[in-house]
CSV table of C-alpha atoms and ligand atoms in Angstrom, one decimal:
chain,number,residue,atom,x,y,z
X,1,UNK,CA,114.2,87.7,100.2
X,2,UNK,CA,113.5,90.9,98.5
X,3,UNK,CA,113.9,94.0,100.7
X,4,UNK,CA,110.1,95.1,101.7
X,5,UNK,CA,108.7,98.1,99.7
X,6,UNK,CA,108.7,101.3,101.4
X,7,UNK,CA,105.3,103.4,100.9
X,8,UNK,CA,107.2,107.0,101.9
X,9,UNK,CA,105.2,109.2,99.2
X,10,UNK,CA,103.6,106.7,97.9
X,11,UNK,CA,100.0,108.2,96.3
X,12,UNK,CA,97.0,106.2,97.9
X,13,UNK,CA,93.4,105.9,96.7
X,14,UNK,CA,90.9,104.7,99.4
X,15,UNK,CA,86.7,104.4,98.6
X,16,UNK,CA,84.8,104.2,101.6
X,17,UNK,CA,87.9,105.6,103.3
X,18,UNK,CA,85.9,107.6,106.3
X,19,UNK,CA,85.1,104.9,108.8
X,20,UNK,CA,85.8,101.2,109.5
X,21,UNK,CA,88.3,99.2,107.5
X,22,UNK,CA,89.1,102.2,104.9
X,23,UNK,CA,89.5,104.5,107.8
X,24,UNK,CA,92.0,102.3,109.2
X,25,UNK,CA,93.8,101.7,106.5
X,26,UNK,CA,93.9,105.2,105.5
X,27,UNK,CA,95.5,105.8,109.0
X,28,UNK,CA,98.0,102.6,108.7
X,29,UNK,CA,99.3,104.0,105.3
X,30,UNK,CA,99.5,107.8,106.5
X,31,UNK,CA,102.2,106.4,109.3
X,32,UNK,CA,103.6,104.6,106.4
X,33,UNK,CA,104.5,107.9,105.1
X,34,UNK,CA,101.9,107.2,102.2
X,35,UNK,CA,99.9,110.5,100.5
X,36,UNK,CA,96.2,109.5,101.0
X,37,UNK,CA,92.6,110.7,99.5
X,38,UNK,CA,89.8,109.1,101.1
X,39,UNK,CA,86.8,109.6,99.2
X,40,UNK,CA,83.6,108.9,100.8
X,41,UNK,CA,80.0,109.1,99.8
X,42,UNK,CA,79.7,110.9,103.7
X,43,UNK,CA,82.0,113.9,103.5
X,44,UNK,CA,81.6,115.1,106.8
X,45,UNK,CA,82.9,111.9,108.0
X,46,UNK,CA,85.7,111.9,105.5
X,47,UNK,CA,86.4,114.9,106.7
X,48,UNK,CA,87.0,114.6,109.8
X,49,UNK,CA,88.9,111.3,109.6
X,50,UNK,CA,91.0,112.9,106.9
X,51,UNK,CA,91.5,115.6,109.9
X,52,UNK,CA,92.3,113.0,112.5
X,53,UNK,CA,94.6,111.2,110.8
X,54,UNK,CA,96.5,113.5,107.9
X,55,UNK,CA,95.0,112.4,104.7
X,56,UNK,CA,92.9,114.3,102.1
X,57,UNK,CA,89.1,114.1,102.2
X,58,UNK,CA,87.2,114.1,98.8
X,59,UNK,CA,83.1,113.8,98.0
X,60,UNK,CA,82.6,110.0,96.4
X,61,UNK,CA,79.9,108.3,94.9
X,62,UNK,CA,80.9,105.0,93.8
X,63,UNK,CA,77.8,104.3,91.7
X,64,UNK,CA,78.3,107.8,90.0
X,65,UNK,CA,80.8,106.5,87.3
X,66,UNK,CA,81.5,109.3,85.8
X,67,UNK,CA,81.9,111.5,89.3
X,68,UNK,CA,84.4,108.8,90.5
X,69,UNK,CA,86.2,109.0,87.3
X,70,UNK,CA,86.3,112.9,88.2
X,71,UNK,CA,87.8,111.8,91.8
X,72,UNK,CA,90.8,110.3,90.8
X,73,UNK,CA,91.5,113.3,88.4
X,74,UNK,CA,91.2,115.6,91.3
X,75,UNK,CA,93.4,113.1,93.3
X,76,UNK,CA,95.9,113.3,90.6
X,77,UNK,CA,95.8,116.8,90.4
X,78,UNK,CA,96.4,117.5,93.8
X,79,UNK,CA,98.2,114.8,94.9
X,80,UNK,CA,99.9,112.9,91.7
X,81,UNK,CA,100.0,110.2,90.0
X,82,UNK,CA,98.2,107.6,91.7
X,83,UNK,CA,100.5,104.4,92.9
X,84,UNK,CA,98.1,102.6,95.0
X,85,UNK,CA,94.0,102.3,94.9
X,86,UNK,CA,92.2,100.5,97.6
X,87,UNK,CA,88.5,99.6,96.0
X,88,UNK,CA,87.4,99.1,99.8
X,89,UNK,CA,83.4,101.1,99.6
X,90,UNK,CA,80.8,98.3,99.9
X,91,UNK,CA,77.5,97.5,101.7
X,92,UNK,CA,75.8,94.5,103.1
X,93,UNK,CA,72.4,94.3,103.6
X,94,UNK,CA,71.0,91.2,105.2
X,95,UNK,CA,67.8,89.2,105.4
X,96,UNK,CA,66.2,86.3,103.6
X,97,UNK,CA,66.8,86.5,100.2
X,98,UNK,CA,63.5,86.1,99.2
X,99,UNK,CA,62.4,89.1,101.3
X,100,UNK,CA,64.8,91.4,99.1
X,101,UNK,CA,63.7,94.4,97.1
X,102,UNK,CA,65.4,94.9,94.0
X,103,UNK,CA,66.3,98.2,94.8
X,104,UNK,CA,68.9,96.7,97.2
X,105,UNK,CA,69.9,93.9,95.4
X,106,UNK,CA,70.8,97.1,92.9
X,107,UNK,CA,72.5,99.2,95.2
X,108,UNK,CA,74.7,96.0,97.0
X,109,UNK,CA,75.7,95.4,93.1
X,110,UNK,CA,76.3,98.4,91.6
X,111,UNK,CA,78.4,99.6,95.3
X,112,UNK,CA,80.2,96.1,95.8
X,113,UNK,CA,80.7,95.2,92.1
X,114,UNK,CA,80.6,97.6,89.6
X,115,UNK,CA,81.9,100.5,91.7
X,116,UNK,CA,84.9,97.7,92.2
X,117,UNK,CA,85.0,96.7,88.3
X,118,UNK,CA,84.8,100.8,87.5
X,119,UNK,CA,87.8,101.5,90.2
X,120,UNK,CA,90.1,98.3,89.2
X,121,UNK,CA,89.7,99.4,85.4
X,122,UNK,CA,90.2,103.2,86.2
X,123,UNK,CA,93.7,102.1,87.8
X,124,UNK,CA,94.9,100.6,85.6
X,125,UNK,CA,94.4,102.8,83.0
X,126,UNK,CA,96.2,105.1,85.0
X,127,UNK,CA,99.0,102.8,86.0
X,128,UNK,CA,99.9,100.6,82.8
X,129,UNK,CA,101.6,103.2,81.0
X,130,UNK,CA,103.9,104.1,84.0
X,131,UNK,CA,104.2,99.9,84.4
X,132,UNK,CA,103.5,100.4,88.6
X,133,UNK,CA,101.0,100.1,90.7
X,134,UNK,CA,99.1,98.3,93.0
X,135,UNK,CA,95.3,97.8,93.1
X,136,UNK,CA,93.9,96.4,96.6
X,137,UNK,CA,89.9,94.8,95.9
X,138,UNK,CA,88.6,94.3,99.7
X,139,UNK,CA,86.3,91.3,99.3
X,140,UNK,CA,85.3,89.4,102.3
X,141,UNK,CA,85.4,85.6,102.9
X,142,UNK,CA,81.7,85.9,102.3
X,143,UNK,CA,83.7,86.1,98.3
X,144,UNK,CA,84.9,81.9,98.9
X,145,UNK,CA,81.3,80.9,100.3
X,146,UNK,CA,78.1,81.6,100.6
X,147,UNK,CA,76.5,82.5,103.8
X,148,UNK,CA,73.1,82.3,104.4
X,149,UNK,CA,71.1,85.5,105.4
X,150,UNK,CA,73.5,87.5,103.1
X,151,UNK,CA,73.1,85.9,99.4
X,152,UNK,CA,73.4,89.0,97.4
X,153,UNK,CA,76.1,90.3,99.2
X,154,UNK,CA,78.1,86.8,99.0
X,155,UNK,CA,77.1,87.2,95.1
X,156,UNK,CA,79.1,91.0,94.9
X,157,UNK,CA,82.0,89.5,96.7
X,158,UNK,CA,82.5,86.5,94.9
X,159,UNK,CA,82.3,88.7,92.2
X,160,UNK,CA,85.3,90.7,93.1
X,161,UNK,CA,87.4,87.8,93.7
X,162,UNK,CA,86.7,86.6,90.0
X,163,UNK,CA,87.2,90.1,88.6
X,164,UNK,CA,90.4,90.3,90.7
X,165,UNK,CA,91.8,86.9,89.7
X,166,UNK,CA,91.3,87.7,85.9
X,167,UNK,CA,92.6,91.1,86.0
X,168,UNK,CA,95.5,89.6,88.0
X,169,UNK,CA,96.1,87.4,84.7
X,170,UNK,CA,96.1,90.6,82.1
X,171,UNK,CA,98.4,91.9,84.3
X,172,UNK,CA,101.0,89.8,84.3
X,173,UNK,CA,104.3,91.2,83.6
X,174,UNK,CA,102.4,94.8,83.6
X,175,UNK,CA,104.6,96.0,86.4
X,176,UNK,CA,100.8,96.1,88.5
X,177,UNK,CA,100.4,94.2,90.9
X,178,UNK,CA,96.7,92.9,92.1
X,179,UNK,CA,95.4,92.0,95.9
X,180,UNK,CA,92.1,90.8,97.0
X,181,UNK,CA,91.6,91.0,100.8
X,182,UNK,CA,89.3,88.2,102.3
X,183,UNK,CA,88.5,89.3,106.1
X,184,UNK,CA,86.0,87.6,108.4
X,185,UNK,CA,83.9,89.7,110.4
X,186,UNK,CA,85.3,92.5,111.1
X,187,UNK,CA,84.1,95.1,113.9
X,188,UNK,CA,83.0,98.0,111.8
X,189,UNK,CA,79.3,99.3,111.6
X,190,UNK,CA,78.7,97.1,108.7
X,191,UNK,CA,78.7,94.0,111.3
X,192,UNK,CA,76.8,95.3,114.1
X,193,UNK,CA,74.9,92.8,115.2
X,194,UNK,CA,76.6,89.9,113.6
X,195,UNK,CA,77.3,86.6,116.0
X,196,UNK,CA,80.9,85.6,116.1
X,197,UNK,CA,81.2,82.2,114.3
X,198,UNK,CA,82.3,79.0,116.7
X,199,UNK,CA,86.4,79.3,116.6
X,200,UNK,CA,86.6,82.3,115.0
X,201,UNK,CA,86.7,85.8,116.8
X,202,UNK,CA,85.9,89.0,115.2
X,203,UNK,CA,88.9,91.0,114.1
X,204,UNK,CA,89.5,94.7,114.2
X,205,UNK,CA,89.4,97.3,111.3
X,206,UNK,CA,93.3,98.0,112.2
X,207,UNK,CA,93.8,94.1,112.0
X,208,UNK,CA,92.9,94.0,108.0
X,209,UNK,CA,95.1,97.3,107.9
X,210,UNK,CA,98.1,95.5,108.9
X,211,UNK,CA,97.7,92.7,106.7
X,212,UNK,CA,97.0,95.0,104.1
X,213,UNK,CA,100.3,97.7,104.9
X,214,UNK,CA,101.8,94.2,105.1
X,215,UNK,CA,100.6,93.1,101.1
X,216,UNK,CA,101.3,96.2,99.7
X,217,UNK,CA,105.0,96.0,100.9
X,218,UNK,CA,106.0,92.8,100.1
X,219,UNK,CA,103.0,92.1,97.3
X,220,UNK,CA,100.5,89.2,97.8
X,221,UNK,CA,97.6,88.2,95.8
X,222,UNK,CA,95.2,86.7,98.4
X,223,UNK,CA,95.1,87.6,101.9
X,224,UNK,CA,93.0,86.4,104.5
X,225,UNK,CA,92.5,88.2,107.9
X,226,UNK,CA,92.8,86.3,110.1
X,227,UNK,CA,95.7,84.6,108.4
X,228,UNK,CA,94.1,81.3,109.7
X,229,UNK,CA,91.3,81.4,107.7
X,230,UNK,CA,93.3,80.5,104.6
X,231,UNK,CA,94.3,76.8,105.4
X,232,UNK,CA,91.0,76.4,106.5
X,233,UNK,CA,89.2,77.7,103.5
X,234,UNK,CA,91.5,75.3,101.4
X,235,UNK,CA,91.0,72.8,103.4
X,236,UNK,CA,87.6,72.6,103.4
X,237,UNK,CA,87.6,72.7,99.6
X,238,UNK,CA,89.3,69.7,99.5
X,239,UNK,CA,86.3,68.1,100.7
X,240,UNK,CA,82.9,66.6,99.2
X,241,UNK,CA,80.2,69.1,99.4
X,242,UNK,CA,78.1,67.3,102.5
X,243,UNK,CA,81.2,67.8,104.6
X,244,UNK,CA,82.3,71.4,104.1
X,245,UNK,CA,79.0,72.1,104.9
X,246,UNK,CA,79.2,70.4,108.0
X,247,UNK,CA,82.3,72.0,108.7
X,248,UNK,CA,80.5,75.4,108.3
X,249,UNK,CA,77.6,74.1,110.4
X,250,UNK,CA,79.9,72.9,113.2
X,251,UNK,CA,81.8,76.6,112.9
X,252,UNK,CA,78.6,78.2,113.0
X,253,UNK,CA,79.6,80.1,109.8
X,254,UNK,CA,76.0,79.3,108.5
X,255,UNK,CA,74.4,81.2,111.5
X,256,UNK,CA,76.6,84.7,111.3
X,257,UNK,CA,74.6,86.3,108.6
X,258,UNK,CA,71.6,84.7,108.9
X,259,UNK,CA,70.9,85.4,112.5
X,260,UNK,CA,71.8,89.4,113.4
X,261,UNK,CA,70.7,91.2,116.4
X,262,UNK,CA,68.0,93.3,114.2
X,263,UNK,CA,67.9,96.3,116.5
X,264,UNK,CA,71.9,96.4,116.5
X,265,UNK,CA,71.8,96.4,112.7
X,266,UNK,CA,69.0,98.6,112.5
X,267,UNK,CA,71.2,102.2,112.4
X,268,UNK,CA,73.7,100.6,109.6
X,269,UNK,CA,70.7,99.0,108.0
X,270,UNK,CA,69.3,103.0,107.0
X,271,UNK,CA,72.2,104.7,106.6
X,272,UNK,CA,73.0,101.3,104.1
X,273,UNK,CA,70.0,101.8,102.9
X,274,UNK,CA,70.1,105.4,102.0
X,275,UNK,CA,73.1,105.4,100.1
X,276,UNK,CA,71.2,105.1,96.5
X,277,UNK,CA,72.4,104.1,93.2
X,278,UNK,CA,72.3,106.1,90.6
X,279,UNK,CA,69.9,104.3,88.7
X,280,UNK,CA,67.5,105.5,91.7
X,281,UNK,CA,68.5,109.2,91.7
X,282,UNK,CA,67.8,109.0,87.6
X,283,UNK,CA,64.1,108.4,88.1
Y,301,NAD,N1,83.0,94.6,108.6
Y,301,NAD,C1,83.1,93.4,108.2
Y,301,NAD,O1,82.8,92.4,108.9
Y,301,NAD,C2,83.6,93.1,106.8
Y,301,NAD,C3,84.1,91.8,106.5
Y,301,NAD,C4,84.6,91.5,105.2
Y,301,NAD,C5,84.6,92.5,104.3
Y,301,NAD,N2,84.2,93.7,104.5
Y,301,NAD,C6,84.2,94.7,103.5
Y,301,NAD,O2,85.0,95.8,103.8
Y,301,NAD,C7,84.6,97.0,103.2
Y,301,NAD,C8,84.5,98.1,104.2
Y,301,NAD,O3,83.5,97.8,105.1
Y,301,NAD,P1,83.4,98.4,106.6
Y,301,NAD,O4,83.1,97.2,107.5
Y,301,NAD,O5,84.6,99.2,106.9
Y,301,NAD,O6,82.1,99.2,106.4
Y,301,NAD,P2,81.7,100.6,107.0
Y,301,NAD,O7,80.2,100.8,106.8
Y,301,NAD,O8,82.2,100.8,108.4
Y,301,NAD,O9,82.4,101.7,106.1
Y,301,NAD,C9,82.1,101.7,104.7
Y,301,NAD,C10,82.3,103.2,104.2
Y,301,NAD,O10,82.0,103.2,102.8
Y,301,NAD,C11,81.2,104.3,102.5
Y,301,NAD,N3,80.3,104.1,101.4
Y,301,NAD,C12,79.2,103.4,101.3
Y,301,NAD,N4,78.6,103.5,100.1
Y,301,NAD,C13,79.5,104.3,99.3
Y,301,NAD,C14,79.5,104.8,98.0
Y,301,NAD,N5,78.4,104.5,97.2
Y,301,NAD,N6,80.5,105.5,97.6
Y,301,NAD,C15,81.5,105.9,98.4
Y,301,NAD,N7,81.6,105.5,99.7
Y,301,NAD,C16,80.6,104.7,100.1
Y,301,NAD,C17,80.4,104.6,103.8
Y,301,NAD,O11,80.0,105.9,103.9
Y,301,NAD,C18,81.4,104.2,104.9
Y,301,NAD,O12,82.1,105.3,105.3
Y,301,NAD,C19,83.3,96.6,102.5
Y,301,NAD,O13,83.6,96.4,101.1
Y,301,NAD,C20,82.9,95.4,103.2
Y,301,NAD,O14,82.0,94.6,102.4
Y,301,NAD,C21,83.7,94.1,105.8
């Protein structure tokens, strides 16, 4: 087997990268010896996990195209050329889908989609002429399925697997290599509130950092965190529609978006909430 790739000096990308799974990441690949810029549509957090941990924060707005195409300039300029971006910023607002505004069936798209489809394409306009690179889409297993209580949000990430499994095909042979990362729930802010499915335990922000540290070393194109949820997910799509539904009912996995504790969710909700698109800030 190949020896694993060392990410000493290696220039690193991360949206969303002040808290939760970003954060952690950021703070995985800064022990890896990687150069990281966490950009962050909450500077002052960036900040100060940029501080904590020895990476470089910068302002980010996913949703503004053109500032996040200004980002990775600035990265470039102060850092270099970029070798790795982690498209990791995204949102989930829950509830019956029904009961959605359009305003946050907007901001979940243009933060968990487009801001995804604008970073992959960025990349690898930056990275095909060199012929190296490595782009990182976090989806969520909520990106295989859909859960009820978060149908928009399933919609975004299912989204990003596709985009990530055709841009994985254009790329063949480019020298870039492509990984979408399919956690469970995760403990982060976004999941306060959640209930843990039947079998299945909440992992830690640090546990999707390893597997993804672990990816960008020896390069993978799917990874599931926990690792066990891959044979199950196949598994269950060997089977006629009536039973992997059961098999989701008898997990529980239908109940973990669809039931949160509202009043845990309700500080994630707002600040969620208040990160608008640009379409918003136009008008
Ligand atoms: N926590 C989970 O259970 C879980 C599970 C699967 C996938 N994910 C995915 O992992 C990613 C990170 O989620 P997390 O749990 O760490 O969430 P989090 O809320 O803890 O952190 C997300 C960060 O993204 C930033 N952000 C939000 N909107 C932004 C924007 N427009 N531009 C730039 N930054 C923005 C926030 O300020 C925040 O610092 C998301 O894409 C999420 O969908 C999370």
């Amino acid at each position: 087997m190949a020896q694993p790739r060392s990410l000493a000096g290696k220039v690193v990308v991360i949206t969303g990268g002040g808290r939760g799974i970003g954060a952690a990441t950021a703070e995985a690949l800064v022990r890896h010896g990687a150069e990281v810029a966490i950009g962050d549509l909450d500077l002052a957090v960036a900040e100060e996990t940029a501080r904590r941990i020895g990476a470089t924060a910068f302002p980010l707005d996913v949703t503004d195209l053109a500032g996040f195409t200004k980002f990775l300039e600035e990265v470039e300029g102060r850092l270099g050329p970029i070798d790795v971006v982690v498209n990791n910023a995204g949102i989930m607002a829950l509830g019956p889908f029904e009961d959605e505004s359009d305003r946050s069936t907007t901001r979940q798209l243009e933060i968990n989609l487009h801001g995804v489809i604008h970073g992959t394409r960025e990349a690898i306009r930056r990275m095909r002429p060199r012929g190296a690179g490595h782009i990182v889409n976090i989806a969520s297993v909520a990106g295989k399925a859909g859960f009820p209580g978060g149908a928009t949000y399933c919609a975004t990430k299912h989204g990003v697997v596709g985009l990530s499994e055709a841009v994985r095909g254009e790329l063949r042979g480019s020298g870039i290599e492509v990984t979408v990362v399919l956690p469970s729930v995760v403990r982060t802010e976004l999941a306060a509130g959640l209930q843990d499915a039947r079998f299945v335990k909440a992992v830690e922000a640090a546990d999707v950092a390893t597997a993804i540290v672990g990816a960008l070393r020896r390069p993978r194109f799917e990874i599931y965190v926990p690792a066990s949820l891959g044979p199950v997910n196949k598994l269950t799509r060997l089977l006629p529609r009536p039973a992997a539904e059961w098999v989701l009912r008898v997990f529980k996995g239908d109940q973990v978006l669809n039931a949160p504790e509202r009043a845990a969710r309700a500080d994630y909700e707002a600040r969620a909430a208040a990160s608008a698109p640009t379409t918003d800030r136009d008008t």
